[in-house]
Amino acid sequence: CHGGSDITAAVRENSPNREFIANLSIIGNPGVNSIRLCLTGDNADWFFLEGKTIRLNSSSTRVLDREEQGSILVASLTCYENDSIQTTYRIMVEILNENDNRPEFLPHSIQPLNISELTSVNTVIFTVRARDADDDTIVYIIDTTLPDASYFRIDLPNSGRIVLAKPLDYETKSQLELIIFAMEMNTDQKYNTSVTIKITVLDGDDQYPQFLPCTLWSQDQTRSVCTNPVYTVNVTEKQQGDSLHFSPGPVYAEDGDKGLRTPVKYTILSGADNGRFRINNVTGEVIMTRPVENRLLTPTLKLRIMAFQVDDPKKYTVATALIRVLAVNRFPPQFNQTTYKGFIMENPGPAALVTTYRNAVLLVQALDQDFREGLNPKIQYSLTPKSNNTRVYQITQEGLLIAKANQLRPHEKHFLEVIAVDQESGETAKASVDIEVLPNGQEAPASPFGGDKLYSLMDMGVLGGSMGTALLLLILALFVVFCSLKKRRKHQDTTDRASVAMDKHPNVKHNKLTRKVPFCKEDGISHSF
């Protein structure tokens, strides 16, 4: 047992079993001359003796780990001779560190967090912390491949302080994701780990009220900047006491901060016309209290309506409401025919007008008795989808039908349905048009019955009229003869004298074409023909 000394050595963590630790310096050999060696102490089970050599006692299930066991293993070596303790030596083995651990984020530094959209740029939002069991130096890196990474930057690489790089906007994006890496800086392996941090953007009061529907103004749509609609409504003369129903919707505004939705109130800035219009300051309902007496003098009225936040009247917006005054609508538009007959001649030209009988231009027109001469300028004409060949025809707003003549074939027959819509009242009227394509050179018929029949009927009409006139004259003549015979019987002498006098009186003018013939002179009244 003599000649030995305390043992100091070193071994790397994760070393395999039987790794050499140290050799003993005692003179004797264990097992000879009754010399026996014994390891004792807290860490003695990490060693075993092989003659005078100390080796590491590890296994696949028990690995030497500096982070777990500490930096030094301590044990005692006792030397016996004839079962008597001769000497005791100390064994101190340093566990050399190896880079066998990755950085780990501290849980409290990577929790989801909320940030107000009003937070100033260059403000430190939060700080991440990571720990490396090998005590390596750690740097932090933001994953710039994510779209939300542009909102943030790291103050110093090893500080972990995350700084806001550009303004937040709740209305554009309310949820952000950020991936941060913690990486070893002073090792060859550069072990690293990552974490995803979810950030909720809180709404701040930075938006003004907006009238709806909102039309996005910004072309890149990075911010919710809207233009207010122009509300319109039609009223009639004498109308009053009614709530006005505007288009494209009711007068309504809401706070532009979607997460706050601060209540708004309404007021009429201009155009109230001495109380003609009132607005409910809570709902935005507009009521017309006094009618317009003459729409020709006052065809339109304009209101300027303001909506402002209840908690901050300086945040407001203004919209325009137009009220158009119309005549009272009593009659719907009506076509003068339910079915029109049209003709079009085969034509190589690109366009031609559809005609009707006697080659007159076909006019498909609806009349409105609310207007003088029935012409309502607000009537709009169109062809319904149920019409066939609508791609070949179009209708003008004067009621003329135009066809693409070079796309037509002789003897084709087409059906069109025309609809007339009063743009003010919304009332409609429908009529159908039957169109026949005539061969080149063929004239349109003169009437629905054909040309010959037309002249026969005209002749029959003239003949009938002539016969009626002759019959009336015959009746009158017979009546005159009857009266004359009756008078002659009673006053033959007087009548004869009167006849002579009339024939010979110098002041009587004779007309061979017309003569006044007296008949039925009774009750002092003379009737003549």
Short mmCIF file of C-alpha atoms in Angstrom, two decimals:
data_model
loop_
_atom_site.label_atom_id
_atom_site.label_comp_id
_atom_site.label_asym_id
_atom_site.label_seq_id
_atom_site.Cartn_x
_atom_site.Cartn_y
_atom_site.Cartn_z
CA CYS A 1 0.00 0.00 0.00
CA HIS A 2 2.98 2.31 0.26
CA GLY A 3 4.20 4.68 -2.44
CA GLY A 4 0.69 5.84 -3.40
CA SER A 5 -0.85 9.37 -3.43
CA ASP A 6 -4.16 11.20 -3.98
CA ILE A 7 -5.47 10.95 -7.53
CA THR A 8 -6.68 13.83 -9.69
CA ALA A 9 -7.92 13.18 -13.21
CA ALA A 10 -10.41 14.34 -15.83
CA VAL A 11 -12.95 12.65 -18.09
CA ARG A 12 -15.36 14.00 -20.69
CA GLU A 13 -19.07 13.71 -20.10
CA ASN A 14 -20.85 11.13 -22.22
CA SER A 15 -17.64 9.02 -22.26
CA PRO A 16 -18.22 5.31 -22.88
CA ASN A 17 -17.99 2.57 -20.28
CA ARG A 18 -14.47 1.47 -19.25
CA GLU A 19 -13.06 4.88 -20.19
CA PHE A 20 -9.58 5.22 -18.59
CA ILE A 21 -9.46 7.50 -15.55
CA ALA A 22 -6.05 7.01 -13.84
CA ASN A 23 -3.37 4.52 -12.71
CA LEU A 24 -2.56 3.86 -9.03
CA SER A 25 1.02 4.57 -7.86
CA ILE A 26 1.16 2.05 -4.95
CA ILE A 27 4.13 -0.38 -4.87
CA GLY A 28 2.27 -3.60 -4.23
CA ASN A 29 -0.09 -5.39 -6.55
CA PRO A 30 -3.66 -6.04 -5.44
CA GLY A 31 -4.25 -9.75 -4.77
CA VAL A 32 -0.54 -10.32 -3.97
CA ASN A 33 0.90 -10.29 -0.45
CA SER A 34 -2.62 -9.98 0.94
CA ILE A 35 -3.10 -6.39 -0.59
CA ARG A 36 -6.73 -5.46 -1.20
CA LEU A 37 -8.18 -2.16 -2.63
CA CYS A 38 -11.66 -0.76 -1.94
CA LEU A 39 -13.53 2.25 -3.48
CA THR A 40 -15.88 4.16 -1.23
CA GLY A 41 -17.66 7.49 -1.25
CA ASP A 42 -20.70 9.20 -2.87
CA ASN A 43 -19.41 8.83 -6.44
CA ALA A 44 -17.58 5.56 -6.02
CA ASP A 45 -20.13 3.73 -8.17
CA TRP A 46 -18.92 5.73 -11.21
CA PHE A 47 -15.57 3.89 -11.01
CA PHE A 48 -14.24 0.36 -10.94
CA LEU A 49 -10.74 -1.08 -10.52
CA GLU A 50 -8.94 -3.14 -13.07
CA GLY A 51 -5.68 -4.11 -11.31
CA LYS A 52 -4.09 -0.77 -10.47
CA THR A 53 -6.19 1.10 -13.15
CA ILE A 54 -9.30 3.13 -12.39
CA ARG A 55 -11.92 3.09 -15.18
CA LEU A 56 -15.33 4.78 -15.75
CA ASN A 57 -18.35 2.72 -14.80
CA SER A 58 -21.19 3.82 -17.16
CA SER A 59 -23.73 2.11 -19.34
CA SER A 60 -26.24 2.80 -22.09
CA THR A 61 -28.85 3.63 -19.46
CA ARG A 62 -26.52 5.61 -17.23
CA VAL A 63 -24.52 8.25 -19.09
CA LEU A 64 -22.11 10.60 -17.41
CA ASP A 65 -23.69 14.05 -17.69
CA ARG A 66 -21.90 17.09 -16.34
CA GLU A 67 -25.15 19.10 -16.19
CA GLU A 68 -26.66 16.39 -13.97
CA GLN A 69 -23.70 15.07 -11.93
CA GLY A 70 -21.88 18.34 -11.51
CA SER A 71 -18.35 19.21 -12.52
CA ILE A 72 -16.37 16.84 -10.19
CA LEU A 73 -16.67 13.21 -9.07
CA VAL A 74 -15.18 12.45 -5.64
CA ALA A 75 -14.39 9.03 -4.18
CA SER A 76 -11.94 7.35 -1.70
CA LEU A 77 -9.53 4.50 -2.32
CA THR A 78 -8.66 2.40 0.78
CA CYS A 79 -5.71 -0.04 0.71
CA TYR A 80 -5.80 -3.11 3.00
CA GLU A 81 -2.94 -5.46 4.01
CA ASN A 82 -4.00 -8.58 5.86
CA ASP A 83 -7.39 -6.96 6.35
CA SER A 84 -5.84 -4.00 8.07
CA ILE A 85 -6.23 -0.49 6.67
CA GLN A 86 -2.85 0.74 5.71
CA THR A 87 -3.68 3.98 3.89
CA THR A 88 -6.56 5.93 2.17
CA TYR A 89 -6.23 8.06 -0.94
CA ARG A 90 -8.66 10.70 -2.34
CA ILE A 91 -9.89 10.47 -5.92
CA MET A 92 -11.09 13.69 -7.61
CA VAL A 93 -12.17 13.45 -11.27
CA GLU A 94 -13.25 16.55 -13.21
CA ILE A 95 -16.07 16.04 -15.70
CA LEU A 96 -15.13 17.92 -18.82
CA ASN A 97 -18.03 19.70 -20.54
CA GLU A 98 -19.18 18.82 -24.02
CA ASN A 99 -21.69 20.78 -26.17
CA ASP A 100 -24.50 18.30 -25.84
CA ASN A 101 -27.42 20.64 -25.00
CA ARG A 102 -29.55 23.00 -27.10
CA PRO A 103 -30.72 26.37 -25.85
CA GLU A 104 -34.16 26.42 -24.20
CA PHE A 105 -36.49 29.41 -23.97
CA LEU A 106 -37.69 30.37 -20.54
CA PRO A 107 -41.47 29.76 -20.57
CA HIS A 108 -42.45 33.09 -19.00
CA SER A 109 -40.71 35.05 -21.80
CA ILE A 110 -42.54 33.47 -24.73
CA GLN A 111 -46.18 33.74 -23.70
CA PRO A 112 -48.81 35.17 -26.14
CA LEU A 113 -49.19 38.90 -25.67
CA ASN A 114 -51.43 41.83 -26.58
CA ILE A 115 -50.20 45.08 -28.12
CA SER A 116 -52.20 48.24 -28.74
CA GLU A 117 -52.20 49.49 -32.31
CA LEU A 118 -51.33 52.93 -30.91
CA THR A 119 -47.93 51.69 -29.66
CA SER A 120 -45.15 53.93 -30.93
CA VAL A 121 -42.51 52.70 -33.35
CA ASN A 122 -39.14 51.82 -31.73
CA THR A 123 -40.84 50.76 -28.50
CA VAL A 124 -39.50 47.57 -26.84
CA ILE A 125 -42.51 45.25 -26.99
CA PHE A 126 -41.17 42.28 -25.00
CA THR A 127 -37.95 40.42 -24.19
CA VAL A 128 -37.25 36.76 -24.81
CA ARG A 129 -34.85 34.71 -22.71
CA ALA A 130 -33.20 31.35 -23.46
CA ARG A 131 -30.90 29.20 -21.32
CA ASP A 132 -28.14 26.84 -22.46
CA ALA A 133 -27.20 24.12 -20.00
CA ASP A 134 -23.69 24.16 -21.43
CA ASP A 135 -23.42 27.87 -20.57
CA ASP A 136 -22.87 28.78 -24.20
CA THR A 137 -23.37 32.36 -25.39
CA ILE A 138 -26.78 32.77 -27.08
CA VAL A 139 -27.91 35.19 -29.79
CA TYR A 140 -31.50 35.78 -30.96
CA ILE A 141 -32.69 35.97 -34.56
CA ILE A 142 -36.12 36.77 -36.08
CA ASP A 143 -37.29 34.51 -38.92
CA THR A 144 -37.71 37.04 -41.74
CA THR A 145 -39.50 34.60 -44.08
CA LEU A 146 -42.81 35.25 -42.34
CA PRO A 147 -44.84 38.26 -43.57
CA ASP A 148 -45.36 39.59 -40.05
CA ALA A 149 -41.60 39.76 -39.37
CA SER A 150 -41.46 43.23 -40.93
CA TYR A 151 -43.29 44.66 -37.92
CA PHE A 152 -40.43 43.81 -35.53
CA ARG A 153 -36.66 43.89 -35.09
CA ILE A 154 -34.20 42.84 -32.36
CA ASP A 155 -32.48 45.61 -30.44
CA LEU A 156 -29.14 43.77 -29.89
CA PRO A 157 -28.49 40.18 -31.05
CA ASN A 158 -27.80 38.86 -27.54
CA SER A 159 -30.29 41.04 -25.65
CA GLY A 160 -33.53 39.33 -26.67
CA ARG A 161 -35.35 42.70 -26.75
CA ILE A 162 -38.02 42.79 -29.50
CA VAL A 163 -38.67 46.30 -30.85
CA LEU A 164 -41.66 47.53 -32.93
CA ALA A 165 -40.32 48.41 -36.39
CA LYS A 166 -43.42 49.88 -38.10
CA PRO A 167 -46.93 51.03 -37.08
CA LEU A 168 -49.63 48.50 -36.28
CA ASP A 169 -53.18 48.75 -37.66
CA TYR A 170 -55.96 46.76 -36.07
CA GLU A 171 -58.30 47.32 -39.02
CA THR A 172 -55.75 45.82 -41.43
CA LYS A 173 -54.40 42.96 -39.30
CA SER A 174 -55.29 42.06 -35.75
CA GLN A 175 -53.29 38.81 -35.35
CA LEU A 176 -49.53 38.50 -35.85
CA GLU A 177 -47.12 35.58 -35.64
CA LEU A 178 -43.41 35.84 -34.97
CA ILE A 179 -40.78 33.06 -35.01
CA ILE A 180 -37.62 33.70 -32.97
CA PHE A 181 -34.48 31.53 -32.94
CA ALA A 182 -32.08 31.19 -29.99
CA MET A 183 -28.68 30.03 -31.29
CA GLU A 184 -25.30 29.23 -29.74
CA MET A 185 -22.73 31.73 -30.85
CA ASN A 186 -19.44 30.34 -29.44
CA THR A 187 -19.65 26.70 -30.53
CA ASP A 188 -18.90 24.85 -33.70
CA GLN A 189 -22.26 23.08 -33.65
CA LYS A 190 -24.34 26.29 -33.45
CA TYR A 191 -27.17 24.44 -31.84
CA ASN A 192 -30.41 26.44 -31.89
CA THR A 193 -34.06 26.27 -31.04
CA SER A 194 -37.11 28.26 -32.15
CA VAL A 195 -40.39 29.42 -30.73
CA THR A 196 -43.58 30.89 -32.29
CA ILE A 197 -45.04 33.86 -30.46
CA LYS A 198 -48.64 34.93 -31.15
CA ILE A 199 -49.39 38.64 -30.84
CA THR A 200 -52.88 40.13 -30.69
CA VAL A 201 -53.22 43.73 -31.87
CA LEU A 202 -55.68 45.66 -29.71
CA ASP A 203 -57.90 48.27 -31.31
CA GLY A 204 -57.18 51.89 -30.47
CA ASP A 205 -59.36 54.91 -31.09
CA ASP A 206 -57.60 56.10 -34.24
CA GLN A 207 -60.41 55.84 -36.82
CA TYR A 208 -63.22 58.25 -37.65
CA PRO A 209 -66.85 57.20 -38.17
CA GLN A 210 -67.81 55.93 -41.62
CA PHE A 211 -71.16 56.01 -43.41
CA LEU A 212 -72.15 52.67 -44.88
CA PRO A 213 -71.88 51.12 -47.37
CA CYS A 214 -68.19 51.92 -47.30
CA THR A 215 -66.26 52.26 -50.57
CA LEU A 216 -62.57 51.51 -50.10
CA TRP A 217 -60.53 54.46 -51.30
CA SER A 218 -56.95 53.20 -50.83
CA GLN A 219 -55.84 51.29 -53.92
CA ASP A 220 -53.33 49.09 -52.10
CA GLN A 221 -55.93 48.34 -49.42
CA THR A 222 -53.33 48.64 -46.67
CA ARG A 223 -55.64 50.85 -44.63
CA SER A 224 -59.40 50.95 -44.32
CA VAL A 225 -59.96 54.45 -45.77
CA CYS A 226 -63.51 54.84 -47.09
CA THR A 227 -65.47 57.37 -49.12
CA ASN A 228 -68.99 58.03 -47.91
CA PRO A 229 -71.92 57.12 -50.19
CA VAL A 230 -74.39 59.64 -51.62
CA TYR A 231 -77.83 58.66 -50.34
CA THR A 232 -80.74 59.27 -52.78
CA VAL A 233 -84.51 59.00 -52.51
CA ASN A 234 -87.52 59.98 -54.64
CA VAL A 235 -90.53 61.77 -53.15
CA THR A 236 -93.69 63.08 -54.76
CA GLU A 237 -95.38 66.44 -54.53
CA LYS A 238 -97.56 66.85 -51.45
CA GLN A 239 -95.74 63.99 -49.67
CA GLN A 240 -95.04 64.62 -45.98
CA GLY A 241 -94.77 62.94 -42.61
CA ASP A 242 -93.02 59.89 -44.02
CA SER A 243 -89.70 58.30 -43.17
CA LEU A 244 -87.47 58.52 -46.23
CA HIS A 245 -86.06 55.24 -47.52
CA PHE A 246 -82.74 56.07 -49.13
CA SER A 247 -80.59 54.13 -51.55
CA PRO A 248 -78.05 52.43 -51.42
CA GLY A 249 -79.32 51.94 -47.88
CA PRO A 250 -80.52 53.72 -44.77
CA VAL A 251 -78.50 56.62 -43.43
CA TYR A 252 -76.19 54.74 -41.07
CA ALA A 253 -72.64 55.26 -39.79
CA GLU A 254 -70.43 53.32 -37.42
CA ASP A 255 -67.12 53.85 -35.68
CA GLY A 256 -64.18 52.97 -37.91
CA ASP A 257 -62.51 51.23 -34.96
CA LYS A 258 -64.07 47.79 -35.36
CA GLY A 259 -62.86 46.59 -31.99
CA LEU A 260 -64.36 49.56 -30.12
CA ARG A 261 -67.56 50.38 -32.04
CA THR A 262 -68.06 53.62 -30.14
CA PRO A 263 -71.70 54.83 -30.52
CA VAL A 264 -72.33 57.70 -32.94
CA LYS A 265 -75.01 60.38 -33.22
CA TYR A 266 -76.44 62.22 -36.23
CA THR A 267 -77.32 65.81 -37.06
CA ILE A 268 -78.29 67.77 -40.21
CA LEU A 269 -75.61 70.36 -40.98
CA SER A 270 -77.43 72.02 -43.88
CA GLY A 271 -80.49 71.61 -46.07
CA ALA A 272 -83.07 71.10 -43.30
CA ASP A 273 -85.07 73.92 -44.97
CA ASN A 274 -86.56 75.45 -41.82
CA GLY A 275 -87.62 72.13 -40.36
CA ARG A 276 -88.81 70.46 -43.55
CA PHE A 277 -86.51 67.56 -42.64
CA ARG A 278 -85.78 66.08 -39.22
CA ILE A 279 -83.28 63.38 -38.29
CA ASN A 280 -83.31 60.98 -35.36
CA ASN A 281 -79.93 61.66 -33.75
CA VAL A 282 -79.63 58.05 -32.56
CA THR A 283 -80.95 55.97 -35.50
CA GLY A 284 -80.29 58.33 -38.43
CA GLU A 285 -83.90 58.08 -39.64
CA VAL A 286 -84.84 61.12 -41.78
CA ILE A 287 -88.46 62.35 -41.80
CA MET A 288 -89.98 64.84 -44.25
CA THR A 289 -92.37 67.06 -42.24
CA ARG A 290 -93.51 69.51 -44.94
CA PRO A 291 -94.35 68.75 -48.60
CA VAL A 292 -92.92 70.35 -51.71
CA GLU A 293 -95.65 72.38 -53.36
CA ASN A 294 -94.16 72.69 -56.83
CA ARG A 295 -91.64 70.19 -58.13
CA LEU A 296 -90.80 72.45 -61.10
CA LEU A 297 -89.57 75.15 -58.72
CA THR A 298 -87.91 72.68 -56.34
CA PRO A 299 -86.84 69.58 -58.31
CA THR A 300 -84.18 68.48 -55.81
CA LEU A 301 -83.24 69.02 -52.19
CA LYS A 302 -79.84 68.33 -50.64
CA LEU A 303 -78.99 67.47 -47.04
CA ARG A 304 -75.55 67.44 -45.42
CA ILE A 305 -75.65 64.90 -42.59
CA MET A 306 -72.92 64.57 -39.95
CA ALA A 307 -72.18 61.51 -37.81
CA PHE A 308 -69.90 62.00 -34.79
CA GLN A 309 -68.60 59.86 -31.92
CA VAL A 310 -70.49 60.26 -28.67
CA ASP A 311 -67.31 60.25 -26.58
CA ASP A 312 -65.34 62.49 -28.96
CA PRO A 313 -67.36 64.85 -31.21
CA LYS A 314 -64.13 65.90 -32.92
CA LYS A 315 -64.16 62.54 -34.65
CA TYR A 316 -66.90 62.94 -37.27
CA THR A 317 -67.76 62.39 -40.92
CA VAL A 318 -70.21 64.02 -43.34
CA ALA A 319 -72.38 62.49 -46.08
CA THR A 320 -74.75 63.94 -48.69
CA ALA A 321 -78.41 62.96 -49.11
CA LEU A 322 -80.27 63.95 -52.31
CA ILE A 323 -84.08 64.12 -52.38
CA ARG A 324 -85.62 64.22 -55.88
CA VAL A 325 -89.17 65.54 -56.18
CA LEU A 326 -91.36 63.72 -58.73
CA ALA A 327 -94.87 64.16 -60.03
CA VAL A 328 -97.53 61.94 -58.50
CA ASN A 329 -97.60 58.72 -60.47
CA ARG A 330 -101.19 57.77 -61.38
CA PHE A 331 -100.77 55.68 -64.50
CA PRO A 332 -98.32 52.91 -65.37
CA PRO A 333 -96.66 52.87 -68.79
CA GLN A 334 -98.55 50.94 -71.47
CA PHE A 335 -97.76 49.82 -75.00
CA ASN A 336 -100.42 50.69 -77.57
CA GLN A 337 -100.19 47.11 -78.84
CA THR A 338 -99.52 43.85 -77.12
CA THR A 339 -97.91 42.36 -80.24
CA TYR A 340 -96.08 44.23 -82.99
CA LYS A 341 -95.35 42.87 -86.45
CA GLY A 342 -91.96 43.65 -87.91
CA PHE A 343 -90.16 42.98 -91.17
CA ILE A 344 -86.55 43.26 -92.17
CA MET A 345 -85.11 42.66 -95.60
CA GLU A 346 -82.07 40.52 -96.20
CA ASN A 347 -79.22 42.99 -96.31
CA PRO A 348 -75.43 42.67 -96.57
CA GLY A 349 -75.01 45.78 -94.42
CA PRO A 350 -73.99 45.61 -90.75
CA ALA A 351 -77.21 47.20 -89.40
CA ALA A 352 -80.75 47.98 -90.48
CA LEU A 353 -83.96 49.23 -88.89
CA VAL A 354 -86.89 46.88 -88.42
CA THR A 355 -89.97 48.08 -90.34
CA THR A 356 -93.67 47.24 -90.30
CA TYR A 357 -96.50 47.34 -92.85
CA ARG A 358 -96.06 49.64 -95.88
CA ASN A 359 -92.30 49.75 -95.07
CA ALA A 360 -92.91 52.19 -92.22
CA VAL A 361 -90.26 52.20 -89.49
CA LEU A 362 -91.45 50.08 -86.55
CA LEU A 363 -91.74 52.12 -83.34
CA VAL A 364 -92.18 50.06 -80.16
CA GLN A 365 -93.09 52.70 -77.64
CA ALA A 366 -94.84 52.73 -74.27
CA LEU A 367 -96.97 55.73 -73.33
CA ASP A 368 -97.46 57.16 -69.84
CA GLN A 369 -100.62 59.19 -69.27
CA ASP A 370 -98.92 60.99 -66.38
CA PHE A 371 -97.05 63.00 -69.04
CA ARG A 372 -98.22 65.35 -71.76
CA GLU A 373 -98.54 63.47 -75.05
CA GLY A 374 -97.69 60.32 -73.09
CA LEU A 375 -93.91 60.69 -73.46
CA ASN A 376 -92.12 59.78 -70.23
CA PRO A 377 -88.37 60.57 -70.55
CA LYS A 378 -87.59 58.17 -67.69
CA ILE A 379 -88.82 55.06 -69.52
CA GLN A 380 -86.02 52.71 -70.45
CA TYR A 381 -86.41 49.92 -72.99
CA SER A 382 -84.66 46.55 -73.04
CA LEU A 383 -85.01 43.07 -74.51
CA THR A 384 -85.72 40.28 -72.04
CA PRO A 385 -83.51 37.16 -71.99
CA LYS A 386 -86.43 34.96 -73.03
CA SER A 387 -86.28 36.58 -76.48
CA ASN A 388 -84.52 34.55 -79.15
CA ASN A 389 -81.71 36.10 -81.19
CA THR A 390 -81.19 38.97 -78.77
CA ARG A 391 -77.58 39.02 -79.92
CA VAL A 392 -78.82 40.10 -83.35
CA TYR A 393 -81.18 42.85 -82.17
CA GLN A 394 -80.97 45.87 -79.95
CA ILE A 395 -83.53 48.49 -79.00
CA THR A 396 -82.87 52.20 -78.70
CA GLN A 397 -84.33 54.33 -75.96
CA GLU A 398 -86.64 55.85 -78.61
CA GLY A 399 -88.21 52.43 -79.25
CA LEU A 400 -86.48 51.65 -82.56
CA LEU A 401 -85.28 48.11 -83.25
CA ILE A 402 -81.91 47.71 -84.97
CA ALA A 403 -80.81 44.38 -86.41
CA LYS A 404 -77.47 43.04 -87.58
CA ALA A 405 -78.82 42.44 -91.09
CA ASN A 406 -75.83 40.51 -92.38
CA GLN A 407 -76.48 37.81 -89.76
CA LEU A 408 -80.06 37.15 -90.91
CA ARG A 409 -81.36 34.61 -93.43
CA PRO A 410 -84.49 34.89 -95.59
CA HIS A 411 -87.75 33.46 -94.20
CA GLU A 412 -86.39 33.34 -90.64
CA LYS A 413 -88.88 34.29 -87.95
CA HIS A 414 -87.77 35.81 -84.67
CA PHE A 415 -89.58 36.59 -81.43
CA LEU A 416 -88.59 39.46 -79.16
CA GLU A 417 -90.03 40.56 -75.83
CA VAL A 418 -89.61 44.23 -75.02
CA ILE A 419 -89.85 45.55 -71.48
CA ALA A 420 -90.33 49.22 -70.62
CA VAL A 421 -89.33 50.32 -67.13
CA ASP A 422 -90.21 53.63 -65.53
CA GLN A 423 -86.91 54.45 -63.83
CA GLU A 424 -88.64 56.65 -61.27
CA SER A 425 -91.63 54.55 -60.23
CA GLY A 426 -90.26 51.13 -61.13
CA GLU A 427 -93.45 50.22 -63.02
CA THR A 428 -93.06 48.04 -66.09
CA ALA A 429 -94.89 47.14 -69.30
CA LYS A 430 -94.22 44.35 -71.77
CA ALA A 431 -94.90 43.80 -75.45
CA SER A 432 -93.85 41.18 -77.98
CA VAL A 433 -92.49 41.67 -81.49
CA ASP A 434 -92.77 39.06 -84.24
CA ILE A 435 -90.15 39.68 -86.95
CA GLU A 436 -90.00 38.05 -90.36
CA VAL A 437 -86.91 38.23 -92.55
CA LEU A 438 -87.87 39.01 -96.18
CA PRO A 439 -85.81 37.98 -99.22
CA ASN A 440 -83.93 40.74 -100.97
CA GLY A 441 -86.30 42.76 -103.18
CA GLN A 442 -89.53 41.69 -101.51
CA GLU A 443 -91.59 44.56 -100.11
CA ALA A 444 -93.31 44.44 -96.75
CA PRO A 445 -97.09 43.79 -96.91
CA ALA A 446 -99.39 46.81 -96.88
CA SER A 447 -101.56 45.40 -94.10
CA PRO A 448 -102.10 42.27 -92.04
CA PHE A 449 -104.62 41.09 -94.71
CA GLY A 450 -102.45 41.57 -97.79
CA GLY A 451 -102.61 44.25 -100.56
CA ASP A 452 -105.58 43.01 -102.72
CA LYS A 453 -107.89 42.48 -99.81
CA LEU A 454 -107.14 45.95 -98.60
CA TYR A 455 -108.31 47.61 -101.81
CA SER A 456 -111.43 45.42 -101.98
CA LEU A 457 -112.40 46.43 -98.51
CA MET A 458 -111.77 50.08 -99.32
CA ASP A 459 -113.98 49.82 -102.40
CA MET A 460 -116.66 48.10 -100.36
CA GLY A 461 -116.46 50.85 -97.82
CA VAL A 462 -116.83 53.58 -100.46
CA LEU A 463 -119.70 51.68 -102.10
CA GLY A 464 -121.41 51.18 -98.80
CA GLY A 465 -121.05 54.87 -98.00
CA SER A 466 -122.47 55.88 -101.37
CA MET A 467 -125.42 53.53 -101.03
CA GLY A 468 -126.18 54.87 -97.59
CA THR A 469 -126.15 58.45 -98.84
CA ALA A 470 -128.42 57.59 -101.76
CA LEU A 471 -130.84 55.82 -99.46
CA LEU A 472 -131.01 58.85 -97.18
CA LEU A 473 -131.67 61.17 -100.10
CA LEU A 474 -134.43 58.87 -101.35
CA ILE A 475 -136.15 58.90 -97.99
CA LEU A 476 -135.98 62.68 -97.82
CA ALA A 477 -137.33 63.00 -101.38
CA LEU A 478 -140.27 60.73 -100.65
CA PHE A 479 -140.99 62.72 -97.51
CA VAL A 480 -140.95 65.98 -99.51
CA VAL A 481 -143.26 64.55 -102.17
CA PHE A 482 -145.67 63.32 -99.51
CA CYS A 483 -145.80 66.75 -97.84
CA SER A 484 -146.20 68.53 -101.17
CA LEU A 485 -149.12 66.37 -102.23
CA LYS A 486 -150.82 66.97 -98.93
CA LYS A 487 -150.47 70.74 -99.21
CA ARG A 488 -151.66 70.81 -102.80
CA ARG A 489 -154.93 69.23 -101.83
CA LYS A 490 -155.63 71.89 -99.25
CA HIS A 491 -154.29 75.02 -100.95
CA GLN A 492 -154.16 74.28 -104.62
CA ASP A 493 -154.76 77.88 -105.65
CA THR A 494 -152.39 79.40 -103.19
CA THR A 495 -149.69 76.97 -104.13
CA ASP A 496 -150.12 77.68 -107.80
CA ARG A 497 -149.81 81.41 -107.23
CA ALA A 498 -146.80 81.00 -105.08
CA SER A 499 -145.19 78.87 -107.75
CA VAL A 500 -145.84 81.40 -110.45
CA ALA A 501 -144.57 84.21 -108.28
CA MET A 502 -141.40 82.37 -107.50
CA ASP A 503 -140.80 81.61 -111.14
CA LYS A 504 -141.27 85.15 -112.33
CA HIS A 505 -140.21 87.40 -109.53
CA PRO A 506 -137.19 89.38 -110.73
CA ASN A 507 -135.32 88.98 -107.38
CA VAL A 508 -135.39 85.16 -107.41
CA LYS A 509 -132.14 83.60 -108.66
CA HIS A 510 -132.29 80.23 -110.22
CA ASN A 511 -129.50 77.76 -109.43
CA LYS A 512 -129.37 74.70 -111.58
CA LEU A 513 -127.19 72.88 -109.13
CA THR A 514 -129.03 73.57 -105.88
CA ARG A 515 -132.54 74.69 -105.11
CA LYS A 516 -134.24 75.03 -101.80
CA VAL A 517 -137.27 72.85 -101.86
CA PRO A 518 -139.81 73.64 -99.13
CA PHE A 519 -141.32 70.73 -97.27
CA CYS A 520 -143.54 70.28 -94.26
CA LYS A 521 -144.25 73.91 -93.45
CA GLU A 522 -145.97 73.58 -90.13
CA ASP A 523 -146.19 75.53 -86.91
CA GLY A 524 -144.80 78.60 -88.69
CA ILE A 525 -141.40 76.92 -89.34
CA SER A 526 -140.21 76.35 -92.91
CA HIS A 527 -137.86 73.39 -93.41
CA SER A 528 -135.89 73.12 -96.62
CA PHE A 529 -133.29 70.78 -98.09
#
